[in-house]
RNA sequence: GGUCCCAUCGUCUAGUGGUUAGGACGCCGGCCUCUCACGCCGGUAACCCGGGUUCGAAUCCCGGUGGGAUCACCA
């Protein structure tokens, strides 16, 4: 058994988007699962649109997702000599030829075919002219013209394309650069890529690529064309659907593990299982359970998964990814015990790290901002004495622990003849400024005795 | 328009000839409870349509409809 070699070949014309991340993921997972190799190759032959910034952004997003590569990044533009060598071999072997037809002439051919109700194609005029390489000529592949080329696809099954539908397409431009189909095949071939998982928008290119493999006398890789990711309007996901770059989700407070989990699950299944750790994904991913139909990107589902991943992780692992979100709110927190405890109290009630940062705010500010409605409702004159007594009693405990606090509250409940809820809620508002927070004990304990007492006294003055 | 792909609850999906069509997100109830969550329990909701094949089709075949992709000296 030859080891599996997969690859991800983004064009650096923008950020890494959700759809691209998903195909990268499928290839990466399969390589990792089988102990094979995963190659990163930048397809930058469209020099007008390719930018260095895009390359950097893509690499950064892949790294953030935890998708690492064993080889590369290779750059297609740096492989011109290799492409040339193969193109020349194709010409020498009679599988390709030089063509001097101008774009205008080819357009005319297409137009004529169209008016006669035929498929617009290049008519193969230069095929037998025996032209040699001259400025302005392109190289075309000699295609069969009859019969069929079958794509054996592991997700779509066998798909036959009539060769009569495929004209002698260009493999090298007049400026000497290789066309996409030639470049991919040569790169994949020379890099030893033997499993290709990509979007099904490439399915139609595949017969052309197979023709090149065959002309080169090479073995075919395994193809798997996965369906596209759709936006909420069921149209292919694009910029106008709003956020779709991986880095935006990072900024919105999603965990890489959650993004990965969601993306893989969108188009692949393992029975009824929804939640996967990264390790499980590598263990369980396979090519047999890739779905054939397009899936809609549903941020709600990803958010739900994110909440589960936040809950499942040890608090310590959440601290450093949380820090930037706190900083956005103007909070300079440190990766310390305090923040770890803050995180622990917020884990079950945060769907994103952004939510968590917002909910954590009261822990860090000197005086929490008091919500007017909460103050009006709970910090009434009647609770003033109760608050003062609570502050004094808490201040007086020798050990600031949950049992000690429970004792304090018990006494207050008896002294003022109030239920627990009647004292907890005013205290919550006193300490956090709002009616929503983690459990009263865990929160007070994390906040610390001094700040707790100080905040209750301040609230008593407001009451 | 030609070619190709696809079609199970609103969404993601399980299902490969015999199931009360299962799970998850969402939504709606309830329980738990110091708030909000978490968690737990229950409910809502689907096999695109029409023909076949078969004792029996969500599952197989054909046709339709709908959606998507692609038709470059872009990738």
Coordinates of C-alpha atoms in Angstrom, one line a residue, chain A residues 64-346:
Chain A
X64 CA -5.2 28.9 13.7
X65 CA -7.4 25.9 12.7
X66 CA -4.6 23.6 13.6
X67 CA -4.2 22.3 10.1
X68 CA -0.5 21.7 9.6
X69 CA 1.2 20.6 6.5
X70 CA 4.1 18.2 5.9
X71 CA 5.4 19.8 2.7
X72 CA 5.2 23.3 1.2
X73 CA 3.9 25.8 0.8
X74 CA 4.9 25.3 -2.8
X75 CA 4.2 28.1 -5.2
X76 CA 2.9 27.2 -8.6
X77 CA 4.6 30.1 -10.2
X78 CA 8.0 28.7 -9.2
X79 CA 7.3 25.5 -11.0
X80 CA 7.3 26.8 -14.6
X81 CA 10.3 24.7 -15.6
X82 CA 8.6 21.5 -14.5
X83 CA 5.4 22.4 -16.3
X84 CA 7.4 23.2 -19.4
X85 CA 9.2 19.9 -19.3
X86 CA 5.9 18.0 -19.2
X87 CA 4.4 20.1 -21.9
X88 CA 7.3 19.5 -24.2
X89 CA 7.1 15.8 -23.5
X90 CA 3.4 15.9 -24.5
X91 CA 4.3 17.6 -27.7
X92 CA 7.2 15.3 -28.5
X93 CA 5.0 12.2 -27.9
X94 CA 2.3 13.6 -30.2
X95 CA -0.3 14.2 -27.5
X96 CA -0.2 18.0 -27.9
X97 CA 0.6 20.5 -30.6
X98 CA 1.3 24.2 -31.2
X99 CA -1.6 26.3 -32.3
X100 CA -1.3 29.7 -33.9
X101 CA -4.9 30.6 -34.0
X102 CA -5.7 34.0 -32.5
X103 CA -8.3 34.4 -29.8
X104 CA -10.4 36.2 -32.4
X105 CA -10.2 33.3 -34.8
X106 CA -11.2 30.9 -32.0
X107 CA -14.1 33.1 -31.1
X108 CA -15.3 33.0 -34.7
X109 CA -15.1 29.2 -34.7
X110 CA -17.2 29.1 -31.5
X111 CA -19.6 31.6 -32.9
X112 CA -20.1 29.5 -36.1
X113 CA -20.6 26.4 -34.1
X114 CA -23.1 28.1 -32.0
X115 CA -25.1 29.4 -35.0
X116 CA -25.2 25.9 -36.3
X117 CA -26.6 24.7 -33.0
X118 CA -23.4 22.9 -32.0
X119 CA -21.4 23.2 -28.9
X120 CA -18.9 26.1 -29.1
X121 CA -15.5 24.5 -29.4
X122 CA -12.1 24.9 -30.9
X123 CA -12.2 23.0 -34.2
X124 CA -8.7 21.5 -34.1
X125 CA -7.5 23.5 -37.1
X126 CA -3.8 23.5 -36.1
X127 CA -3.8 19.9 -35.2
X128 CA -2.2 18.6 -38.4
X129 CA -0.3 21.8 -39.3
X130 CA 2.9 20.6 -37.5
X131 CA 3.6 24.1 -36.2
X132 CA 6.6 24.6 -34.0
X133 CA 7.0 26.9 -31.1
X134 CA 6.9 30.5 -32.1
X135 CA 5.9 33.7 -30.4
X136 CA 2.2 33.9 -30.0
X137 CA 1.5 30.2 -30.2
X138 CA -0.2 28.2 -27.6
X139 CA 0.0 24.5 -26.9
X140 CA -3.2 22.4 -27.1
X141 CA -3.8 18.9 -25.9
X142 CA -4.9 16.4 -28.6
X143 CA -8.2 15.1 -27.2
X144 CA -9.9 11.9 -28.4
X145 CA -13.0 13.5 -29.9
X146 CA -15.0 10.3 -29.5
X147 CA -15.7 7.8 -26.8
X148 CA -16.1 8.7 -23.2
X149 CA -14.0 9.5 -20.2
X150 CA -15.2 8.2 -16.9
X151 CA -14.5 9.9 -13.6
X152 CA -14.5 7.3 -10.9
X153 CA -15.4 9.4 -8.0
X154 CA -15.6 8.2 -4.4
X155 CA -18.4 10.4 -3.5
X156 CA -20.4 10.9 -6.7
X157 CA -19.8 7.5 -8.2
X158 CA -18.9 6.9 -11.8
X159 CA -19.6 9.9 -14.1
X160 CA -19.1 9.6 -17.8
X161 CA -18.3 12.5 -20.0
X162 CA -18.5 12.3 -23.8
X163 CA -15.1 13.1 -25.3
X164 CA -16.9 14.8 -28.2
X165 CA -17.8 17.5 -25.6
X166 CA -14.1 18.1 -24.9
X167 CA -12.2 20.2 -27.5
X168 CA -8.4 20.5 -27.8
X169 CA -8.0 22.8 -24.9
X170 CA -5.0 25.0 -24.2
X171 CA -2.4 23.7 -21.8
X172 CA 0.1 26.5 -22.3
X173 CA -0.7 30.1 -23.0
X174 CA 1.0 32.2 -25.6
X175 CA 3.0 33.9 -22.9
X176 CA 4.5 30.5 -22.1
X177 CA 2.7 29.9 -18.8
X178 CA 0.9 26.7 -18.0
X179 CA -2.9 26.6 -17.9
X180 CA -4.6 25.4 -14.8
X181 CA -5.5 21.9 -15.8
X182 CA -2.0 21.2 -16.9
X183 CA -0.4 22.7 -13.9
X184 CA -2.5 20.9 -11.4
X185 CA -1.9 17.5 -13.0
X186 CA 1.8 18.0 -13.3
X187 CA 2.1 19.3 -9.8
X188 CA 0.0 16.5 -8.3
X189 CA 1.9 14.0 -10.3
X190 CA 5.3 15.2 -9.4
X191 CA 4.3 15.7 -5.8
X192 CA 3.0 12.1 -5.6
X193 CA -0.5 13.2 -4.7
X194 CA -2.8 10.2 -4.9
X195 CA -5.9 11.3 -3.2
X196 CA -7.7 14.5 -4.3
X197 CA -10.7 15.7 -2.3
X198 CA -12.0 19.0 -3.7
X199 CA -15.2 20.9 -4.3
X200 CA -17.6 19.5 -6.9
X201 CA -17.2 22.7 -9.0
X202 CA -14.1 20.9 -10.2
X203 CA -15.9 17.8 -11.3
X204 CA -16.3 19.1 -14.8
X205 CA -12.5 19.8 -15.0
X206 CA -11.7 16.3 -14.1
X207 CA -12.2 14.5 -17.4
X208 CA -9.7 17.0 -18.9
X209 CA -7.3 16.3 -16.2
X210 CA -7.7 12.6 -16.7
X211 CA -7.0 13.0 -20.4
X212 CA -3.7 14.7 -19.4
X213 CA -2.8 11.9 -16.9
X214 CA -3.5 9.4 -19.7
X215 CA -1.4 11.3 -22.3
X216 CA 1.4 11.3 -19.8
X217 CA 0.9 7.6 -19.2
X218 CA 0.5 8.2 -15.5
X219 CA -1.7 6.5 -12.8
X220 CA -4.8 8.3 -11.9
X221 CA -5.3 9.6 -8.3
X222 CA -8.4 8.9 -6.3
X223 CA -10.9 11.6 -6.9
X224 CA -13.6 12.7 -4.4
X225 CA -15.7 15.7 -5.2
X226 CA -17.5 17.1 -2.2
X227 CA -20.5 19.3 -2.5
X228 CA -20.3 23.0 -2.1
X229 CA -21.3 24.9 1.0
X230 CA -24.4 27.1 0.5
X231 CA -25.5 30.3 2.1
X232 CA -28.8 30.7 3.8
X233 CA -30.4 31.6 0.5
X234 CA -29.2 28.2 -0.9
X235 CA -26.8 30.0 -3.2
X236 CA -23.1 29.1 -3.2
X237 CA -21.5 30.8 -0.2
X238 CA -19.9 34.1 -1.2
X239 CA -19.0 37.5 0.2
X240 CA -22.5 38.8 0.1
X241 CA -23.5 36.3 2.7
X242 CA -21.5 38.2 5.2
X243 CA -18.9 36.7 7.4
X244 CA -17.3 33.7 5.8
X245 CA -13.6 34.1 6.4
X246 CA -12.1 31.8 9.0
X247 CA -10.4 34.7 10.7
X248 CA -13.7 36.5 11.2
X249 CA -15.0 33.5 13.2
X250 CA -11.9 33.6 15.3
X251 CA -12.7 37.2 16.0
X252 CA -16.3 36.4 16.9
X253 CA -15.1 34.1 19.6
X254 CA -15.3 30.7 18.0
X255 CA -12.8 28.0 19.0
X256 CA -10.9 26.3 16.2
X257 CA -12.0 22.9 17.5
X258 CA -15.6 23.9 17.2
X259 CA -15.2 25.4 13.7
X260 CA -13.5 22.2 12.6
X261 CA -16.1 20.0 14.2
X262 CA -18.9 22.0 12.5
X263 CA -17.2 22.1 9.1
X264 CA -16.5 18.4 9.0
X265 CA -19.9 17.5 10.2
X266 CA -21.3 19.6 7.3
X267 CA -20.9 17.0 4.6
X268 CA -19.7 14.0 6.6
X269 CA -21.3 11.9 9.2
X270 CA -20.5 9.2 11.7
X271 CA -23.8 7.8 12.7
X272 CA -25.6 10.1 15.1
X273 CA -22.5 11.6 16.6
X274 CA -22.4 15.4 16.5
X275 CA -19.6 16.4 18.9
X276 CA -16.1 15.4 18.0
X277 CA -12.8 16.3 19.5
X278 CA -9.9 16.9 17.1
X279 CA -8.5 13.5 18.1
X280 CA -11.8 11.7 17.4
X281 CA -12.1 13.4 14.1
X282 CA -8.7 12.0 13.0
X283 CA -9.6 8.6 14.3
X284 CA -13.1 8.4 12.8
X285 CA -12.9 10.4 9.6
X286 CA -13.3 8.3 6.4
X287 CA -14.1 8.8 2.8
X288 CA -17.1 6.5 2.8
X289 CA -19.5 8.8 4.7
X290 CA -19.0 12.0 2.7
X291 CA -22.4 13.4 1.8
X292 CA -23.4 14.0 -1.9
X293 CA -25.7 16.9 -1.5
X294 CA -24.8 20.5 -0.8
X295 CA -25.2 21.8 2.7
X296 CA -26.2 25.2 4.0
X297 CA -23.9 27.0 6.3
X298 CA -25.8 27.4 9.6
X299 CA -24.1 29.6 12.1
X300 CA -26.6 28.6 14.8
X301 CA -25.4 25.0 14.7
X302 CA -21.8 26.1 14.8
X303 CA -22.5 28.3 17.8
X304 CA -24.2 25.4 19.6
X305 CA -21.2 23.3 19.0
X306 CA -18.9 26.1 20.1
X307 CA -20.8 26.2 23.4
X308 CA -20.2 22.5 23.9
X309 CA -16.5 22.8 23.1
X310 CA -16.2 25.7 25.6
X311 CA -17.8 23.5 28.2
X312 CA -15.7 20.5 27.4
X313 CA -12.3 22.2 27.6
X314 CA -10.3 22.6 30.8
X315 CA -10.6 26.3 31.8
X316 CA -6.8 26.7 31.6
X317 CA -7.0 26.2 27.8
X318 CA -9.6 28.9 27.4
X319 CA -7.7 31.6 29.1
X320 CA -5.3 32.6 26.5
X321 CA -7.8 32.6 23.6
X322 CA -10.1 34.7 25.8
X323 CA -7.6 37.4 26.5
X324 CA -7.9 39.2 23.2
X325 CA -11.6 39.4 23.6
X326 CA -11.2 40.9 27.0
X327 CA -8.7 43.4 25.6
X328 CA -11.3 44.4 23.0
X329 CA -13.4 45.5 25.9
X330 CA -10.6 47.4 27.4
X331 CA -9.7 44.8 30.0
X332 CA -6.1 43.9 30.5
X333 CA -6.3 40.5 32.1
X334 CA -3.4 38.1 32.6
X335 CA -3.2 34.4 32.1
X336 CA -3.4 33.7 35.8
X337 CA -5.3 31.8 38.4
X338 CA -7.9 34.5 38.8
X339 CA -8.8 34.5 35.1
X340 CA -8.9 30.8 35.1
X341 CA -11.4 30.8 37.9
X342 CA -13.4 33.5 36.1
X343 CA -13.5 31.3 33.1
X344 CA -14.7 28.3 35.2
X345 CA -17.7 30.2 36.4
X346 CA -18.6 31.3 32.8

